[in-house]
mmCIF file with all atom_site columns, C-alpha atoms in Angstrom:
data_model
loop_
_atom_site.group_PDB
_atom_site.id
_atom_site.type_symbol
_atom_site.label_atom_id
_atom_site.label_alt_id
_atom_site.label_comp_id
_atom_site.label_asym_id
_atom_site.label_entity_id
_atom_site.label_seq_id
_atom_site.pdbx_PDB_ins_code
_atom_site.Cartn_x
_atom_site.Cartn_y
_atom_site.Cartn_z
_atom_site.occupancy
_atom_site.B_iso_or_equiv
_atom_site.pdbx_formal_charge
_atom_site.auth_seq_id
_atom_site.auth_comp_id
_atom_site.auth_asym_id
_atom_site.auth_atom_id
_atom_site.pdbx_PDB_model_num
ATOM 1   C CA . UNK H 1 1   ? 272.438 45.340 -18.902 1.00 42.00 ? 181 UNK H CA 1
ATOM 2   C CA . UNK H 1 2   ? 274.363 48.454 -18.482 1.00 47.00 ? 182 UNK H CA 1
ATOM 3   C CA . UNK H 1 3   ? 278.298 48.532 -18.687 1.00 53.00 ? 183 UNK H CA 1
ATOM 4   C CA . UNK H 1 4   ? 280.252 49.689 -15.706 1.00 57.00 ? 184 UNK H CA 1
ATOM 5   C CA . UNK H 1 5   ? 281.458 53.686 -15.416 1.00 55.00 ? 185 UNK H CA 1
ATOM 6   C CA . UNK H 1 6   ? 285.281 53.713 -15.807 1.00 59.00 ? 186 UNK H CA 1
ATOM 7   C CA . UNK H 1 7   ? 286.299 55.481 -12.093 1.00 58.00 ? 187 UNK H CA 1
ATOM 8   C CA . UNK H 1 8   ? 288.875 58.033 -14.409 1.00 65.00 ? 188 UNK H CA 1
ATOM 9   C CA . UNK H 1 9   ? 286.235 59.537 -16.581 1.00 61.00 ? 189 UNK H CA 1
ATOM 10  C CA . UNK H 1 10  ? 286.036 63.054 -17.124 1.00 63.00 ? 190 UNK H CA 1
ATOM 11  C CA . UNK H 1 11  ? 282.929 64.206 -15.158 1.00 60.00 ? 191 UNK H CA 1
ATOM 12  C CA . UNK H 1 12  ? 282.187 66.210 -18.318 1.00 62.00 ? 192 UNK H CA 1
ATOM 13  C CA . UNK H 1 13  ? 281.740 63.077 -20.194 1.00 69.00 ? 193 UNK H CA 1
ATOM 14  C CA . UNK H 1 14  ? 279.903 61.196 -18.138 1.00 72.00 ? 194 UNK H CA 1
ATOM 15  C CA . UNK H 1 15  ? 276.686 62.164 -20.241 1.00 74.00 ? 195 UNK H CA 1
ATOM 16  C CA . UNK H 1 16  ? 278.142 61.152 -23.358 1.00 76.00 ? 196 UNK H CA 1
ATOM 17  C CA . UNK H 1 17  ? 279.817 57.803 -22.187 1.00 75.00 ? 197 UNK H CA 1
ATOM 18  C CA . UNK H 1 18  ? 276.133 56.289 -20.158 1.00 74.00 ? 198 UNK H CA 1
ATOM 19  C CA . UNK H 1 19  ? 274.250 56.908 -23.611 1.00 73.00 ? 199 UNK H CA 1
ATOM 20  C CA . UNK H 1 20  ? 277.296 55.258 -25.478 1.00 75.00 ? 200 UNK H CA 1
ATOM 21  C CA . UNK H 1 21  ? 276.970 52.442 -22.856 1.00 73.00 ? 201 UNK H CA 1
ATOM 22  C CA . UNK H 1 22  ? 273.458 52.371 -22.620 1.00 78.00 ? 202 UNK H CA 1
ATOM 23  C CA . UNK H 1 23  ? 272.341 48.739 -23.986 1.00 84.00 ? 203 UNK H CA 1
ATOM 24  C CA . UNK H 1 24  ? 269.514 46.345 -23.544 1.00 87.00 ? 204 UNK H CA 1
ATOM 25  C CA . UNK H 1 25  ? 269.773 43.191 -22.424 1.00 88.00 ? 205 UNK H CA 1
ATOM 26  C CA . UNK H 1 26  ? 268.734 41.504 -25.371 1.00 90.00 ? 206 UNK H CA 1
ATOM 27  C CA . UNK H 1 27  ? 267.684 38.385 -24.200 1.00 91.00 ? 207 UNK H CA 1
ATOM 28  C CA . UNK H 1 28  ? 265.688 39.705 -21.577 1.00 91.00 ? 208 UNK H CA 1
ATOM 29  C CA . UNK H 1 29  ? 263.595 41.454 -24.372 1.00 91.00 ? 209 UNK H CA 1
ATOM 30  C CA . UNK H 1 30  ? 263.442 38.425 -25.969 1.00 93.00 ? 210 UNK H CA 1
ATOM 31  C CA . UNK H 1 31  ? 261.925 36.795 -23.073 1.00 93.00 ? 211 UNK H CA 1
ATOM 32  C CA . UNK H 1 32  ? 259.103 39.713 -22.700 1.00 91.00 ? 212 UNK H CA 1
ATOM 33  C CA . UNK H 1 33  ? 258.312 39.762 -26.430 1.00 90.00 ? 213 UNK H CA 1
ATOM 34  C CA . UNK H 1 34  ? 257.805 35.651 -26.407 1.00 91.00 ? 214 UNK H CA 1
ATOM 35  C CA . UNK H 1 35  ? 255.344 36.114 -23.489 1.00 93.00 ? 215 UNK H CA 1
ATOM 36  C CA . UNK H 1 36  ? 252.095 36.122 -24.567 1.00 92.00 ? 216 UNK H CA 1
ATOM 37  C CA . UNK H 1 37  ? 249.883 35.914 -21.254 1.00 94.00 ? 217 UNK H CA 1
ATOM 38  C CA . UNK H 1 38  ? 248.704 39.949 -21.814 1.00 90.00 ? 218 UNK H CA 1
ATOM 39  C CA . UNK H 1 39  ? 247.172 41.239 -24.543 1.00 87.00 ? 219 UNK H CA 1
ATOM 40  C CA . UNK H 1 40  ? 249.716 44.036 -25.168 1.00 88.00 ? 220 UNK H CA 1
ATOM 41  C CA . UNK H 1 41  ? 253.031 44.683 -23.686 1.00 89.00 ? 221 UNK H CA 1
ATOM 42  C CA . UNK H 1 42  ? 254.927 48.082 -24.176 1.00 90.00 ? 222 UNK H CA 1
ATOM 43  C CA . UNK H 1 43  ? 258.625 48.303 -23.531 1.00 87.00 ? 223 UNK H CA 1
ATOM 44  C CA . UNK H 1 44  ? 259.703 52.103 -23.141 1.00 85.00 ? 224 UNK H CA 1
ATOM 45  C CA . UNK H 1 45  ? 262.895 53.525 -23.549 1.00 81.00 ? 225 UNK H CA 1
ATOM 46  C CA . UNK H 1 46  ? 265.854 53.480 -26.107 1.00 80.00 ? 226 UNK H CA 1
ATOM 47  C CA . UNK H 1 47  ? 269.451 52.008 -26.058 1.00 83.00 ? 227 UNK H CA 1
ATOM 48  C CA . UNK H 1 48  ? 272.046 51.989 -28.528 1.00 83.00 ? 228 UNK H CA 1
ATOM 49  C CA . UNK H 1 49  ? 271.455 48.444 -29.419 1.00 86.00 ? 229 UNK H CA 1
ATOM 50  C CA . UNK H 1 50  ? 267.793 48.926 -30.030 1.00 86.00 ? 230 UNK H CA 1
ATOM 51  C CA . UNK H 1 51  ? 268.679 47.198 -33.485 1.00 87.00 ? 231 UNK H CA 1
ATOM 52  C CA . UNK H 1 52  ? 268.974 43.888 -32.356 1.00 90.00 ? 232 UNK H CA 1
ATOM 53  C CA . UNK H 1 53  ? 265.438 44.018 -30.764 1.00 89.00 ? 233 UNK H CA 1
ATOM 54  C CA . UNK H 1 54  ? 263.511 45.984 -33.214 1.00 89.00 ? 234 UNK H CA 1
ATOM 55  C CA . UNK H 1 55  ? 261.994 42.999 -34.895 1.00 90.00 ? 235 UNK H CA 1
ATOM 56  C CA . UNK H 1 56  ? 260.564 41.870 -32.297 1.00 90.00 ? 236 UNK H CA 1
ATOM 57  C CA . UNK H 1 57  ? 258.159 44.025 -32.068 1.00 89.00 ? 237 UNK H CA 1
ATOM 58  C CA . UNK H 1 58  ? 254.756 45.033 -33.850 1.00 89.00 ? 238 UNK H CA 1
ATOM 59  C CA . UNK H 1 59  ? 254.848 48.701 -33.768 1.00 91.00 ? 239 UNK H CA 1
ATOM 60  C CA . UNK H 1 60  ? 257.765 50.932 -32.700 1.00 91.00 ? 240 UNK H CA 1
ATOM 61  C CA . UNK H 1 61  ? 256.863 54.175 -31.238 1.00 93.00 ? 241 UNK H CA 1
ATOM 62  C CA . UNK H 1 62  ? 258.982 57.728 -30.796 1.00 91.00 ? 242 UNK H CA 1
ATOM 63  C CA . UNK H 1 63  ? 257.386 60.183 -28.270 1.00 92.00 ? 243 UNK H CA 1
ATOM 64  C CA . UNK H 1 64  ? 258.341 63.569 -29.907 1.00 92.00 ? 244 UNK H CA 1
ATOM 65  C CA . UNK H 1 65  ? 258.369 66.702 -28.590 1.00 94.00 ? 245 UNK H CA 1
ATOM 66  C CA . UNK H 1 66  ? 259.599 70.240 -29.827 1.00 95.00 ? 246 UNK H CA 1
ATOM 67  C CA . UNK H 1 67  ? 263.063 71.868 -28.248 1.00 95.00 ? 247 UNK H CA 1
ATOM 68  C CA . UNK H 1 68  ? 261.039 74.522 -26.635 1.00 96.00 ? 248 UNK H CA 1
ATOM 69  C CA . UNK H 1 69  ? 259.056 72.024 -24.396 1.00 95.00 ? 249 UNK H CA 1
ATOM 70  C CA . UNK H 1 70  ? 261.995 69.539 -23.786 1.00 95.00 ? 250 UNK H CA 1
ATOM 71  C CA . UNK H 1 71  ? 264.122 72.676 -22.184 1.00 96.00 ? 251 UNK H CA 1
ATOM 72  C CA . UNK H 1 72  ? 261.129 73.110 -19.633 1.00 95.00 ? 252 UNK H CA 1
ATOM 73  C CA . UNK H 1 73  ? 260.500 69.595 -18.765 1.00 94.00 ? 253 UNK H CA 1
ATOM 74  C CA . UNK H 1 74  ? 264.255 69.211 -18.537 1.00 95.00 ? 254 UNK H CA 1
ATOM 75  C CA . UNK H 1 75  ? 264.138 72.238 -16.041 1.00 95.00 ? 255 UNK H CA 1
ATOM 76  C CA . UNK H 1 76  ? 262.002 70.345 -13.983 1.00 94.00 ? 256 UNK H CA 1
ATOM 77  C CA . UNK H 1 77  ? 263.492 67.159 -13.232 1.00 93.00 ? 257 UNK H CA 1
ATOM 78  C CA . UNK H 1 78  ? 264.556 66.633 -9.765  1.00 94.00 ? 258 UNK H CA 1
ATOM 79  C CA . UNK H 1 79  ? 268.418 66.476 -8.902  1.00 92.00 ? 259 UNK H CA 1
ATOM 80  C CA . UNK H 1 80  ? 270.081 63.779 -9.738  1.00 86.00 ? 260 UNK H CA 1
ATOM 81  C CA . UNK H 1 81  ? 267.135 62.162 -12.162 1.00 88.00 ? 261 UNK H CA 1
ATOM 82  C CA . UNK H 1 82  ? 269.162 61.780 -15.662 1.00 85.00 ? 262 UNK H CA 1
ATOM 83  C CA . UNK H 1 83  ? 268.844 65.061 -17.469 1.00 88.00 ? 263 UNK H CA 1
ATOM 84  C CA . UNK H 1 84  ? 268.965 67.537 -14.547 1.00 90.00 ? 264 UNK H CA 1
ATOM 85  C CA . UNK H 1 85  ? 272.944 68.473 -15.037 1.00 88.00 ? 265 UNK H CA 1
ATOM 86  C CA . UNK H 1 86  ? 273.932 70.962 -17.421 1.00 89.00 ? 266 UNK H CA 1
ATOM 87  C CA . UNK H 1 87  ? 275.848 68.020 -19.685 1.00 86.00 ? 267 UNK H CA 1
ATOM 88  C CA . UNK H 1 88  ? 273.408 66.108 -19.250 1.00 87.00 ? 268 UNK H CA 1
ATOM 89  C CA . UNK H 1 89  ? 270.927 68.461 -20.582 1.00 92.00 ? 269 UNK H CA 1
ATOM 90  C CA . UNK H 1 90  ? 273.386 69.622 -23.541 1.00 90.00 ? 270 UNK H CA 1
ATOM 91  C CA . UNK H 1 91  ? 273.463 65.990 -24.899 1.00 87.00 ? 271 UNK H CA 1
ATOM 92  C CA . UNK H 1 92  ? 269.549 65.504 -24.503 1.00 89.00 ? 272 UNK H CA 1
ATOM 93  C CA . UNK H 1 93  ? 269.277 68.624 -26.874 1.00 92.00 ? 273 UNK H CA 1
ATOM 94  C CA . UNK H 1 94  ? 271.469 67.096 -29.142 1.00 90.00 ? 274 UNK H CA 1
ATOM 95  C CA . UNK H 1 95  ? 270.158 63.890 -29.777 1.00 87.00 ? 275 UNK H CA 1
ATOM 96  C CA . UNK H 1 96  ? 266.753 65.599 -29.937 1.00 89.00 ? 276 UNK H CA 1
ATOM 97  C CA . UNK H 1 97  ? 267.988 67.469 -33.121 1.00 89.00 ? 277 UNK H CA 1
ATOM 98  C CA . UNK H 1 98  ? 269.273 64.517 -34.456 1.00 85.00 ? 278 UNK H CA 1
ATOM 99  C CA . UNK H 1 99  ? 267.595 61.279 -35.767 1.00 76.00 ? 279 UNK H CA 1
ATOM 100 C CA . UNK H 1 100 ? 270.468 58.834 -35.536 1.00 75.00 ? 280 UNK H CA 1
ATOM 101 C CA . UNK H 1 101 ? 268.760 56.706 -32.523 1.00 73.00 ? 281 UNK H CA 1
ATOM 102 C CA . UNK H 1 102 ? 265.595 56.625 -34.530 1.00 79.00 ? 282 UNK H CA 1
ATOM 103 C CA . UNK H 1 103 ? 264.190 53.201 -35.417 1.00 82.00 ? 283 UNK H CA 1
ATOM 104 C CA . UNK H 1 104 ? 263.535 53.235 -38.545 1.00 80.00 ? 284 UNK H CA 1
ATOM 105 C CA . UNK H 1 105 ? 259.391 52.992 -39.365 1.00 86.00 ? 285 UNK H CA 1
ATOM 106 C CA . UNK H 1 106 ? 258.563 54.205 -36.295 1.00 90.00 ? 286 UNK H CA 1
ATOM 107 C CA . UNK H 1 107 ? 254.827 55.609 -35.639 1.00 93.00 ? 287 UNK H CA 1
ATOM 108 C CA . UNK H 1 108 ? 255.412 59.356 -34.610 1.00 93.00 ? 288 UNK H CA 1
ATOM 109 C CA . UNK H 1 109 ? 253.371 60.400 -31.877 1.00 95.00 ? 289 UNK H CA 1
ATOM 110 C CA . UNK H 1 110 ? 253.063 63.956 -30.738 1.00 96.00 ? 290 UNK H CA 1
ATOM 111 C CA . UNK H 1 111 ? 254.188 63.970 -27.019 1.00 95.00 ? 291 UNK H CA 1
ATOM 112 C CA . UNK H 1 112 ? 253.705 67.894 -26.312 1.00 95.00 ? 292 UNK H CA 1
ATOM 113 C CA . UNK H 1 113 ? 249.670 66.961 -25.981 1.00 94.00 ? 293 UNK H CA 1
ATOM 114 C CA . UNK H 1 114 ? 248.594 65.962 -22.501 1.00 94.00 ? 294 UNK H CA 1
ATOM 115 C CA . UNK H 1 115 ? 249.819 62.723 -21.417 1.00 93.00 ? 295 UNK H CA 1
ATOM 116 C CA . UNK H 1 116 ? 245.926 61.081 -21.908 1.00 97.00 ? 296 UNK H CA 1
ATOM 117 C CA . UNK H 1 117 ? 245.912 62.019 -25.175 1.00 97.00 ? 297 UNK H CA 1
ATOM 118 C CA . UNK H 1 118 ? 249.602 60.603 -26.285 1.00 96.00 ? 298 UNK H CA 1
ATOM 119 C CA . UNK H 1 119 ? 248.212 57.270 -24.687 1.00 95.00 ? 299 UNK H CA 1
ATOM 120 C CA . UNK H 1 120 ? 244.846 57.314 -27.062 1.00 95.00 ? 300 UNK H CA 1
ATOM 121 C CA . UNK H 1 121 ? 246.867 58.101 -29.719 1.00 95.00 ? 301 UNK H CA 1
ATOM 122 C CA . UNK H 1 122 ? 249.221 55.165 -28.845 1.00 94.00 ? 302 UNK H CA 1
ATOM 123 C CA . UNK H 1 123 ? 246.263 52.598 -28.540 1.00 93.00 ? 303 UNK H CA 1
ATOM 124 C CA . UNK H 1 124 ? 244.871 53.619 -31.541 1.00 93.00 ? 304 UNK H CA 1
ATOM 125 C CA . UNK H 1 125 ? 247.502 52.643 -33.472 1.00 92.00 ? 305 UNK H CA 1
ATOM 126 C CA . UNK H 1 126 ? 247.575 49.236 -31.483 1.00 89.00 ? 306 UNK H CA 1
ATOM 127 C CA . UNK H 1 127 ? 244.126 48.969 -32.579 1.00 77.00 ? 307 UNK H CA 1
ATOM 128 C CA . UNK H 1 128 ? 242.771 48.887 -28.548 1.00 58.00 ? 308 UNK H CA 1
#
């Protein structure tokens, strides 16, 4: 569930207002955590409601990667993909240097390694 843009916001805050506004639809996650019919199920992402739904799950994990590496992904994503504008970019950097969307107790995983390597290290930790 994600809350309609207002038509009159300042295109510099656009960045700022869709992570504001960025919430999960909590009975959908609900749903997924109740079905049991695969052995593991892995919901990626954030939201700023991520509190209502943390106890649903076993583990929580955060992907983390330093500054340095999160500037040259960033510089990679294609046009239009959230994160390629400048504001965009500015509040990505932000939140990275903060931990105030952090669940609390979450597993840490270091997400500069290749990606087959943040997966094993993901499954271990589930135990796979």
């Amino acid at each position: 569930l994600f809350c309609k843009r207002p038509p009159d916001l300042d295109p510099q805050g656009v960045a700022a207002w869709m992570h504001n506004h960025h919430i999960w639809d909590v009975d959908l996650v609900k749903s997924i955590a109740r079905d049991h019919s695969y052995p593991q199920t892995f919901i990626c992402g954030g939201a700023r409601n991520i509190s209502d739904v943390t106890n649903l799950f076993d583990r929580i994990f955060v992907l983390r990667i330093d500054r340095e590496t999160l500037v040259q992904r960033l510089s990679t994503r294609p046009i239009g993909e959230f994160g390629s504008d400048y504001e965009e970019k500015k509040l990505i950097l932000k939140l990275l240097a903060s931990t105030v969307d952090q669940p609390k107790h979450a597993c840490m995983i270091n997400a500069t390694q290749p990606v087959f390597d943040v997966v094993s290290e993901v499954l271990e930790h589930c135990e796979v």
